[in-house]
mmCIF file of C-alpha atoms in Angstrom:
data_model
loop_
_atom_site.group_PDB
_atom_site.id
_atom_site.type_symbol
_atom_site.label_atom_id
_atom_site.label_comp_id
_atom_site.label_asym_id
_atom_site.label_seq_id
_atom_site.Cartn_x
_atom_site.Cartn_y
_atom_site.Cartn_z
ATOM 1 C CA UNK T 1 0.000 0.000 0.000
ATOM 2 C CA UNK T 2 1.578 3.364 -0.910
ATOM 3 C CA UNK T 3 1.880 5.744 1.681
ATOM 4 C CA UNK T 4 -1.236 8.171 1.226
ATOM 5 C CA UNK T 5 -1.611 11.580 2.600
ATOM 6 C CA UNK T 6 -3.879 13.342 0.271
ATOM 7 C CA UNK T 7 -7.499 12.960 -0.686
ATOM 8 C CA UNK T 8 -8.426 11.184 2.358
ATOM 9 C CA UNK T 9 -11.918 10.869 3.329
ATOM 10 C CA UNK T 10 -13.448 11.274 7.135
ATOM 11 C CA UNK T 11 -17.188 12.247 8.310
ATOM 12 C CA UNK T 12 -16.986 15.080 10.252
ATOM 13 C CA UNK T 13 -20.417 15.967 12.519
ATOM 14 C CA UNK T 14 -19.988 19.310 13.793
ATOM 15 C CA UNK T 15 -21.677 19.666 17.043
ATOM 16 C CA UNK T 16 -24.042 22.621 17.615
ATOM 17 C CA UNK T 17 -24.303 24.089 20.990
ATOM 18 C CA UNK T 18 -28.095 24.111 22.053
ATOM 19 C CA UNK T 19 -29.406 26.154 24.487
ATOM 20 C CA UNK T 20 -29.979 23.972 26.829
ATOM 21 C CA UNK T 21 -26.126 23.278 27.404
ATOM 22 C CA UNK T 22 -25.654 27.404 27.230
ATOM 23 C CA UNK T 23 -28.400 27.461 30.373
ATOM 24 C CA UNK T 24 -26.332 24.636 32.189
ATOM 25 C CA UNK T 25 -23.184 26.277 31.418
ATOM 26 C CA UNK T 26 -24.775 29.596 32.772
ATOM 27 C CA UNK T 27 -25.859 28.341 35.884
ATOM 28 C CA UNK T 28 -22.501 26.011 37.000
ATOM 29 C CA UNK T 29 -21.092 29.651 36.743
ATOM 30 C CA UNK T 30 -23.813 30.672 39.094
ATOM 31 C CA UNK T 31 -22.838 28.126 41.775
ATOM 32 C CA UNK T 32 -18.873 28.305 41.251
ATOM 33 C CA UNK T 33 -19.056 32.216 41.401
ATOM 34 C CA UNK T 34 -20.739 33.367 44.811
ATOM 35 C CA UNK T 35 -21.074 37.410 45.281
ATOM 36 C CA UNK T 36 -18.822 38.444 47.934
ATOM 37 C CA UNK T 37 -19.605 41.618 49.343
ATOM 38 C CA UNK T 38 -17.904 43.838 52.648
ATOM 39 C CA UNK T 39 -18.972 43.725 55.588
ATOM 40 C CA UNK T 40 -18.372 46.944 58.003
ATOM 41 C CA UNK T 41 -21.536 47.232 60.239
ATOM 42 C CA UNK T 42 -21.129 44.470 62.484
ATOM 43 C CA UNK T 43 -18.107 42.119 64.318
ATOM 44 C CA UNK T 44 -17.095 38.759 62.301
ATOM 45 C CA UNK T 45 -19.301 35.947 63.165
ATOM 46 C CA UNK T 46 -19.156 32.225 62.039
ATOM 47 C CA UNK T 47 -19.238 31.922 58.151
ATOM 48 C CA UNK T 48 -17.497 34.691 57.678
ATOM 49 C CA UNK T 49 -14.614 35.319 55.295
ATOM 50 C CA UNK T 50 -11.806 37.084 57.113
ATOM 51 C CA UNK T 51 -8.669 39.071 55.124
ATOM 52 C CA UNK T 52 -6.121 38.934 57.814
ATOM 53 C CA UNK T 53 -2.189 38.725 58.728
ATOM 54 C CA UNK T 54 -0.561 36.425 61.210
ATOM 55 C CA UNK T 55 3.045 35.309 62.696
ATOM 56 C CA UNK T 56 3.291 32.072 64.427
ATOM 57 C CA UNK T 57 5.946 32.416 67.559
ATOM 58 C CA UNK T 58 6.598 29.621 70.180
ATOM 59 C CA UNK T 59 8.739 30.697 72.935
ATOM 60 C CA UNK T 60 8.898 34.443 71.931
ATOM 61 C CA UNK T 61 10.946 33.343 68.701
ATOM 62 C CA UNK T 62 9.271 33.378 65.298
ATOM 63 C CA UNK T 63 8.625 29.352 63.235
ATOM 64 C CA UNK T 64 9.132 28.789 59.950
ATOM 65 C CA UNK T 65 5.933 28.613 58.039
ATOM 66 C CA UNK T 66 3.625 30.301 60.427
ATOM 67 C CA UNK T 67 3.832 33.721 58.790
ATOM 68 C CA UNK T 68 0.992 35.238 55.688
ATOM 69 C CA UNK T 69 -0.297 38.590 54.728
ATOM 70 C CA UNK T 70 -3.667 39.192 53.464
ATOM 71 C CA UNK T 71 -4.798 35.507 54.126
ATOM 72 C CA UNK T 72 -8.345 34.679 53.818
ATOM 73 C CA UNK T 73 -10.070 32.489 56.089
ATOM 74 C CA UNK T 74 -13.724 31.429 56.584
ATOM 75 C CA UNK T 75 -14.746 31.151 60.442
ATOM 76 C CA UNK T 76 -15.925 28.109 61.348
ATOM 77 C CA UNK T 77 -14.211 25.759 58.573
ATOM 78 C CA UNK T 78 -12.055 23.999 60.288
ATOM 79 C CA UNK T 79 -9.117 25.470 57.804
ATOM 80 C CA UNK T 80 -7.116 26.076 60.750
ATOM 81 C CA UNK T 81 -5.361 24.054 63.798
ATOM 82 C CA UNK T 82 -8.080 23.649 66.989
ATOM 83 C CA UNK T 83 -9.112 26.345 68.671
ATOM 84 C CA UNK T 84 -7.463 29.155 65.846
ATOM 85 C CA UNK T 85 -10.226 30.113 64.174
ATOM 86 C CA UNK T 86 -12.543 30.242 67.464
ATOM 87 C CA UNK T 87 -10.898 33.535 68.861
ATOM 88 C CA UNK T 88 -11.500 35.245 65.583
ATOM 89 C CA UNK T 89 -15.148 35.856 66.289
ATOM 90 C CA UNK T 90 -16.458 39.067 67.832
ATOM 91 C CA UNK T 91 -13.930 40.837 65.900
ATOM 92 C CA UNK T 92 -13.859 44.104 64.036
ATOM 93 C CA UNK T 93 -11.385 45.214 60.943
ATOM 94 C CA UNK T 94 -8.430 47.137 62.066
ATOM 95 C CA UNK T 95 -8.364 44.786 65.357
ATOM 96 C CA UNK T 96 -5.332 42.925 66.553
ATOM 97 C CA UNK T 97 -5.595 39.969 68.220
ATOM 98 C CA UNK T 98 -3.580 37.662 69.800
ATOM 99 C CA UNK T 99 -4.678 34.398 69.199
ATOM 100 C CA UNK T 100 -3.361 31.278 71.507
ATOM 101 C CA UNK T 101 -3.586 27.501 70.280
ATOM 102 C CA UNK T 102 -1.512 24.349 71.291
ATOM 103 C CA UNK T 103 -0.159 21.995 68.027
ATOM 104 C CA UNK T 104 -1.873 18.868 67.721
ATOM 105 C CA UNK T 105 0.982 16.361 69.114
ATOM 106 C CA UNK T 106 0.119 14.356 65.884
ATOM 107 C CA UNK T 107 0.808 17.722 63.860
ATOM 108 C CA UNK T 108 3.191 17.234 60.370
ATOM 109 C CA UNK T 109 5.908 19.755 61.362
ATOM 110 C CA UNK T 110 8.031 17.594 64.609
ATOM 111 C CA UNK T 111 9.432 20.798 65.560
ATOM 112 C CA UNK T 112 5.639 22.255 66.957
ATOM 113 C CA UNK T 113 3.768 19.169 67.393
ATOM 114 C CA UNK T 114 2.609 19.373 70.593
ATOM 115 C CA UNK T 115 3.883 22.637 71.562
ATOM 116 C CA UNK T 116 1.899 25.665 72.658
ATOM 117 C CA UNK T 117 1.729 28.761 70.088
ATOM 118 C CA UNK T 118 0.838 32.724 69.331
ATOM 119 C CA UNK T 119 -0.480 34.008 66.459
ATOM 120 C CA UNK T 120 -0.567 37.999 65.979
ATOM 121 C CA UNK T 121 -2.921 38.406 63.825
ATOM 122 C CA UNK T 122 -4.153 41.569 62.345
ATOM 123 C CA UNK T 123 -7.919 41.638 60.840
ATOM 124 C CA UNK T 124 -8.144 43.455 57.219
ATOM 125 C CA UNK T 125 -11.363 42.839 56.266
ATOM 126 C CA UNK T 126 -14.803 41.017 56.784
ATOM 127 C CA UNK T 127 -16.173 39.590 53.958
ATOM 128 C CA UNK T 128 -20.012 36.753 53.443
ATOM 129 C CA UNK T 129 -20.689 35.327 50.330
ATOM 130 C CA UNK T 130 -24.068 34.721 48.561
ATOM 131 C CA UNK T 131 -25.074 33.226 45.362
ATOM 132 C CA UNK T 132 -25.894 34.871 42.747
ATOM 133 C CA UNK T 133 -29.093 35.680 40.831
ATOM 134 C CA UNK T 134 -29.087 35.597 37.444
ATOM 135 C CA UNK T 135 -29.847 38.657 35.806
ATOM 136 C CA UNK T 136 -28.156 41.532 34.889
ATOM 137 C CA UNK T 137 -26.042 42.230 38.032
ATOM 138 C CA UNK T 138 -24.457 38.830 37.872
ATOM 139 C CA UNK T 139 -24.159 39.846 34.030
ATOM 140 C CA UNK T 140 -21.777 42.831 34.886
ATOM 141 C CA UNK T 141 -19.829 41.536 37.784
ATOM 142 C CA UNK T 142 -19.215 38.036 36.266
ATOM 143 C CA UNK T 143 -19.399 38.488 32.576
ATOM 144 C CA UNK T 144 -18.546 41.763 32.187
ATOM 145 C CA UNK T 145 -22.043 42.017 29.798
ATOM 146 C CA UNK T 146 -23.986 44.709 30.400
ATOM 147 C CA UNK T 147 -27.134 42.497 30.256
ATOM 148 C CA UNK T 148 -27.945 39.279 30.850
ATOM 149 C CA UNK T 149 -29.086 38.005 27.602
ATOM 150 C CA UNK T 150 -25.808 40.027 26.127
ATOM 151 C CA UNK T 151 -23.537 37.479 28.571
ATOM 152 C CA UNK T 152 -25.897 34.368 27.706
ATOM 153 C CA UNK T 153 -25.321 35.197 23.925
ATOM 154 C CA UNK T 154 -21.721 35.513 25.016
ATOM 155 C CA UNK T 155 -21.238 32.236 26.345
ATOM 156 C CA UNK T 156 -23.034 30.621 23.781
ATOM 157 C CA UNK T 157 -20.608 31.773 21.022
ATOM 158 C CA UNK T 158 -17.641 30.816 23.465
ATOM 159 C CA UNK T 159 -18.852 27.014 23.977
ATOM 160 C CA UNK T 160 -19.558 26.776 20.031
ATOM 161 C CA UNK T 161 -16.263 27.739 19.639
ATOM 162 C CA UNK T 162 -14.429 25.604 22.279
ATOM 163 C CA UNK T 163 -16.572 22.635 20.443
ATOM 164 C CA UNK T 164 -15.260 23.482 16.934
ATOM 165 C CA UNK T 165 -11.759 23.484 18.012
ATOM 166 C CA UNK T 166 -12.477 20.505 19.414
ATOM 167 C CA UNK T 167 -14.113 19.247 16.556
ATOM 168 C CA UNK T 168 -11.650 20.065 14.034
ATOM 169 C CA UNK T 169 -8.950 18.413 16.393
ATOM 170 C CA UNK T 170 -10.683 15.087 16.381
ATOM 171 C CA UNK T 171 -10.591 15.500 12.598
ATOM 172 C CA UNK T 172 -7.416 16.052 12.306
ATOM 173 C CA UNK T 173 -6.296 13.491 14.850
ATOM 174 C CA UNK T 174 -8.571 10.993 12.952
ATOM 175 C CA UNK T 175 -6.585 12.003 9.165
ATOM 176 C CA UNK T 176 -3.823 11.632 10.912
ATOM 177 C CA UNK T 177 -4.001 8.150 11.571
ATOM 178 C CA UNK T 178 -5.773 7.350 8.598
ATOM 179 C CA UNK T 179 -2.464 8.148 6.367
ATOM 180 C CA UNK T 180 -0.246 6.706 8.936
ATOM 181 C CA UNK T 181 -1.954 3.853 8.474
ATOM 182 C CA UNK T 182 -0.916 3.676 4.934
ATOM 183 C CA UNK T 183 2.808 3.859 5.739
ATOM 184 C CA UNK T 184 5.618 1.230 5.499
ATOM 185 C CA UNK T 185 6.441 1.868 9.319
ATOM 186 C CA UNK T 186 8.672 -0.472 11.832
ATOM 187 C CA UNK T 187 8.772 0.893 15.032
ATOM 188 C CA UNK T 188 12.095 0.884 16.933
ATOM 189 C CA UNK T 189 12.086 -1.183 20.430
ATOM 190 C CA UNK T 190 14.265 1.750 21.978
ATOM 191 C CA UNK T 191 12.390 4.441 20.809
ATOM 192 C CA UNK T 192 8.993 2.237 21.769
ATOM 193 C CA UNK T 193 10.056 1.915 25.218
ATOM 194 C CA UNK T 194 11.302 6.039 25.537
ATOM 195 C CA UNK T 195 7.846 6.592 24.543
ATOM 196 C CA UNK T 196 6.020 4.235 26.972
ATOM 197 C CA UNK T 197 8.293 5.417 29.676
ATOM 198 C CA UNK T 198 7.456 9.619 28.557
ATOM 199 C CA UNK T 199 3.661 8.713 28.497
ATOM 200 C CA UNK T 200 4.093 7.434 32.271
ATOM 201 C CA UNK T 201 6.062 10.637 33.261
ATOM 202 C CA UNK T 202 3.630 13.047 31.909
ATOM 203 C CA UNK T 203 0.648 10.799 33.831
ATOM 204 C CA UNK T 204 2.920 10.839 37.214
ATOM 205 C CA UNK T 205 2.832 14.657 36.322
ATOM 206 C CA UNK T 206 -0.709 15.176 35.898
ATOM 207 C CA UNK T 207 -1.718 12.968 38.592
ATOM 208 C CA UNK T 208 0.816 15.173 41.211
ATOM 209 C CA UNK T 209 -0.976 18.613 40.098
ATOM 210 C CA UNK T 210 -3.967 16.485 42.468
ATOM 211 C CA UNK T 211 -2.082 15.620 44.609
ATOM 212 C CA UNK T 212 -1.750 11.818 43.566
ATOM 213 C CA UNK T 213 1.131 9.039 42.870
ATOM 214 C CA UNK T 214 1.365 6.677 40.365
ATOM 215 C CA UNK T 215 0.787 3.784 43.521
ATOM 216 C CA UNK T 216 -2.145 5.946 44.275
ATOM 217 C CA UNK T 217 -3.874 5.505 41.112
ATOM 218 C CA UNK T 218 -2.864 1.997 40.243
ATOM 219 C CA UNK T 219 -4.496 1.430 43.942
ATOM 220 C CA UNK T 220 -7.656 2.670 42.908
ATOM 221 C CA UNK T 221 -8.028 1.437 39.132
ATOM 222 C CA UNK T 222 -7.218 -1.957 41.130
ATOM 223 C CA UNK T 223 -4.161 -2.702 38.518
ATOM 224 C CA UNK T 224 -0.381 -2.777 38.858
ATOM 225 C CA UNK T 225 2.395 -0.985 37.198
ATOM 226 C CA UNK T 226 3.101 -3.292 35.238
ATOM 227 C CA UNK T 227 -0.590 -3.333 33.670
ATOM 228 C CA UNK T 228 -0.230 0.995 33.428
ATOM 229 C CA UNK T 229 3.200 -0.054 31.703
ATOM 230 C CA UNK T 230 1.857 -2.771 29.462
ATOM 231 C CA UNK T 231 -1.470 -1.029 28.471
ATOM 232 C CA UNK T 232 0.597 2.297 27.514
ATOM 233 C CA UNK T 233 2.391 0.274 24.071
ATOM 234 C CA UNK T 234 -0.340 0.879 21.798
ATOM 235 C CA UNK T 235 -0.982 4.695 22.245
ATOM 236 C CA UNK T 236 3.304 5.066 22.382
ATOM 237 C CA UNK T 237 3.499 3.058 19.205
ATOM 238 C CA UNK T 238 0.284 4.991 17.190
ATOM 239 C CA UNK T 239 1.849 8.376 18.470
ATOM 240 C CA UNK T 240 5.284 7.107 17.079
ATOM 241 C CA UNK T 241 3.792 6.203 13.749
ATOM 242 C CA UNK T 242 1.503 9.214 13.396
ATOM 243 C CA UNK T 243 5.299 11.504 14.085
ATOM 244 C CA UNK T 244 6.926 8.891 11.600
ATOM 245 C CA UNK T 245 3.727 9.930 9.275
ATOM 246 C CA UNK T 246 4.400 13.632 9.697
ATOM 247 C CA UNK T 247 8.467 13.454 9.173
ATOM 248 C CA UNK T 248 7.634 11.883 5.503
ATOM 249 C CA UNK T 249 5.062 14.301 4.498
ATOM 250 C CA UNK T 250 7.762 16.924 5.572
ATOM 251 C CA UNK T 251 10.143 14.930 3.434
ATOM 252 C CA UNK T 252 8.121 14.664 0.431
ATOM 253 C CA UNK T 253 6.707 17.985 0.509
ATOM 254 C CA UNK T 254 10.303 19.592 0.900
ATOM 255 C CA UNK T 255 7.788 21.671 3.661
ATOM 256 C CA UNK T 256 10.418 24.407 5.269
ATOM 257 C CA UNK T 257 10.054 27.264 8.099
ATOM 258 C CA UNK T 258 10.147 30.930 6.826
ATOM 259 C CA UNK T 259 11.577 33.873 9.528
ATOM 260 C CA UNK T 260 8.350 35.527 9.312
ATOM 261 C CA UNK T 261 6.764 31.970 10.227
ATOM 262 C CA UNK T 262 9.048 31.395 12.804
ATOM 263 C CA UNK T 263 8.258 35.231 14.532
ATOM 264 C CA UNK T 264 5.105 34.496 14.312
ATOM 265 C CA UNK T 265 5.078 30.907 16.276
ATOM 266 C CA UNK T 266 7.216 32.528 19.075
ATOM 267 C CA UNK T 267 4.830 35.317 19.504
ATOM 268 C CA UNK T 268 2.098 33.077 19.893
ATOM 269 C CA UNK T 269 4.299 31.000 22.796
ATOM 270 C CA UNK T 270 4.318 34.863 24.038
ATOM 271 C CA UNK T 271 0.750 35.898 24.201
ATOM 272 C CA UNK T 272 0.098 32.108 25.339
ATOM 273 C CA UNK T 273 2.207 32.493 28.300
ATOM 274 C CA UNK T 274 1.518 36.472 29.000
ATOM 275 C CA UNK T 275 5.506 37.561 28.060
ATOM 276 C CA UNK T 276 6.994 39.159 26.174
ATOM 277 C CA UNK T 277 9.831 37.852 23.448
ATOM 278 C CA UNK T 278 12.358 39.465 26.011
ATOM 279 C CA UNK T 279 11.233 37.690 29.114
ATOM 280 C CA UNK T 280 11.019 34.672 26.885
ATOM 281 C CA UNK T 281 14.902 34.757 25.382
ATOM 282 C CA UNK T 282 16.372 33.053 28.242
ATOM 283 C CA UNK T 283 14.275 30.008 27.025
ATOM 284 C CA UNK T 284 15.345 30.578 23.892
ATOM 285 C CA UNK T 285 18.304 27.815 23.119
ATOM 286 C CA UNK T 286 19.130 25.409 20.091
ATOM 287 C CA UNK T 287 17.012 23.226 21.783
ATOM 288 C CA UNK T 288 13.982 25.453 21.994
ATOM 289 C CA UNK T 289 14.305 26.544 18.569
ATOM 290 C CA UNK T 290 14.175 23.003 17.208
ATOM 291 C CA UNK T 291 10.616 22.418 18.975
ATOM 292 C CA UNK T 292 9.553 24.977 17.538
ATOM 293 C CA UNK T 293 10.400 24.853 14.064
ATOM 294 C CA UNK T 294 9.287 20.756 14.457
ATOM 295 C CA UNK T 295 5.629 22.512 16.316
ATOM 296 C CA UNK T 296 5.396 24.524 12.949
ATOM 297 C CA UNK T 297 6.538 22.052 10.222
ATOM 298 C CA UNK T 298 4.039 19.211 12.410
ATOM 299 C CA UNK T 299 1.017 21.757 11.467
ATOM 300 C CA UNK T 300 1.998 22.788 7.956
ATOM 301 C CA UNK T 301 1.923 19.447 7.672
ATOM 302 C CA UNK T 302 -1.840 18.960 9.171
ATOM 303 C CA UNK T 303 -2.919 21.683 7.258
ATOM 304 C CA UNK T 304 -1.845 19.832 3.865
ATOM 305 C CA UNK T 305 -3.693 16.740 4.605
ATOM 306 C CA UNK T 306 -6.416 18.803 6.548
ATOM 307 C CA UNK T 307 -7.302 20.891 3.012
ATOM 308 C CA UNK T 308 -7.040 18.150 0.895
ATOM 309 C CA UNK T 309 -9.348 15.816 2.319
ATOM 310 C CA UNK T 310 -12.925 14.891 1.294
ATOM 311 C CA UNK T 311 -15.580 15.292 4.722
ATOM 312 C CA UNK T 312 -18.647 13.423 4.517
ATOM 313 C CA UNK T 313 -21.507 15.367 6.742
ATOM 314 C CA UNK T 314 -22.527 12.499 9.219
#
């Protein structure tokens, strides 16, 4: 089978965003955005949100890690060690307050378990929250629309859009394979196993942003590491043929990276990342630049097979 690139047909069902999913969308912003408003008529009370300072000292001598500025805190949460939180209440902004608590003897840091403490704390602020209604208020303070139906309208647009880009990446993903499919392709053991071994890494990484382990999730799927290990070969090998796919479209195209191109990819990284091309030149060695020009030659050549193909509406 010759390796073929061009022509290729997929179905491609674009999803339309109904209103219904705009209304759902609308109101998980309503519960995941309370209104949080000042309070300066009245002491703090449980529930609460307090803006405060503190410094931990035992002993008259300040502890590592017991120190914050303009922390907030609800009363009554349980956020804090025993007791903490407690001798907060009846307070007013502007107050000081020395606040006296005793470490838990089973508490992480050895050095104050058990040990009796003094916070200074200084209270900023007294904030409550409450939810939203919808209308136009929660229109200007959370969508920054002046109306309601202007912000519903809004998000509607932005979900279509987030489900076209994800659309048109399933396409692609699914042209992809089609013409890798097509290609006289051996994998290499070594290069198999690199890849197995990067898809783990970038799972371990993932699963610490949550504040998991590798053991941790392996415990709760109920498999071992050797099945995570063993199950990862066929998505390593189909993302090694799909780069091996790319490389000879490159090849046979003679596809090459202008200047201008190349500006333009690293101001994107830029804007992406909120710097600017001078905070981003210390970033910027042979190394970078490759990834780069490969990022940019990898959709050139999507864009090729992209254009040429033949969509079926499903």
């Amino acid at each position: 089978m010759a390796f073929t690139y061009r022509g290729l047909t997929a179905e491609y069902d674009r999803h339309i965003v109904t209103d219904t999913e705009t209304e759902q969308q609308l109101q998980r912003l309503q519960q995941q955005t309370p209104r949080i408003a000042e309070v300066t008529d009245r002491p703090t009370q449980n529930g609460d949100e307090v803006v405060l300072d503190y410094a931990g000292f035992c002993d008259g001598a300040q502890f590592a890690g017991g120190t914050a500025e303009h922390q907030t805190l609800t009363l009554g949460s349980g956020a804090f060690i025993p007791g903490f939180e407690e001798q907060l209440l009846d307070k007013v902004p502007g107050e000081e307050v020395t606040v006296k608590v005793t470490f838990p003897k089973e508490y992480h840091a050895e050095n104050l378990a058990g040990r009796e403490a003094q916070f200074r704390c200084k209270i900023h602020q007294i904030r409550i929250k409450s939810a939203y209604e919808l209308d136009d208020t929660f229109a200007k303070e959370v969508g920054g629309c002046e109306t309601l139906a202007e912000m519903r309208q809004k998000l509607k647009d932005s979900l279509q859009s987030y489900a076209d880009e994800r659309g048109e990446m399933d396409l692609q993903d699914r042209l992809l394979r089609q013409a890798a499919a097509t290609l006289d392709y051996t994998v290499d053991p070594n290069e198999l196993e690199d890849a197995v071994e990067q898809q783990l890494q970038n799972m371990q990484a993932q699963l610490s942003q949550q504040g998991l382990t590798l053991d941790m999730y392996c415990s709760f799927m109920n498999i071992t590491k050797e099945d995570l290990h063993k199950d990862a070969y066929p998505a390593a090998e189909a993302a090694l043929r799909n780069q091996a796919a790319v490389a000879q479209i490159i090849r046979l195209e003679n596809l090459e990276v202008s200047e201008e191109e190349m500006g333009e990819a690293i101001a994107l990284i830029c804007r992406q990342n909120n710097m600017t091309v001078e905070q981003l030149k210390p970033y910027f060695d042979a190394e970078f630049e490759a990834a780069v020009r490969r990022s940019v030659l990898t959709s050139k050549a999507m864009q090729l097979i992209r254009s040429s193909a033949i969509l079926e509406a499903k």
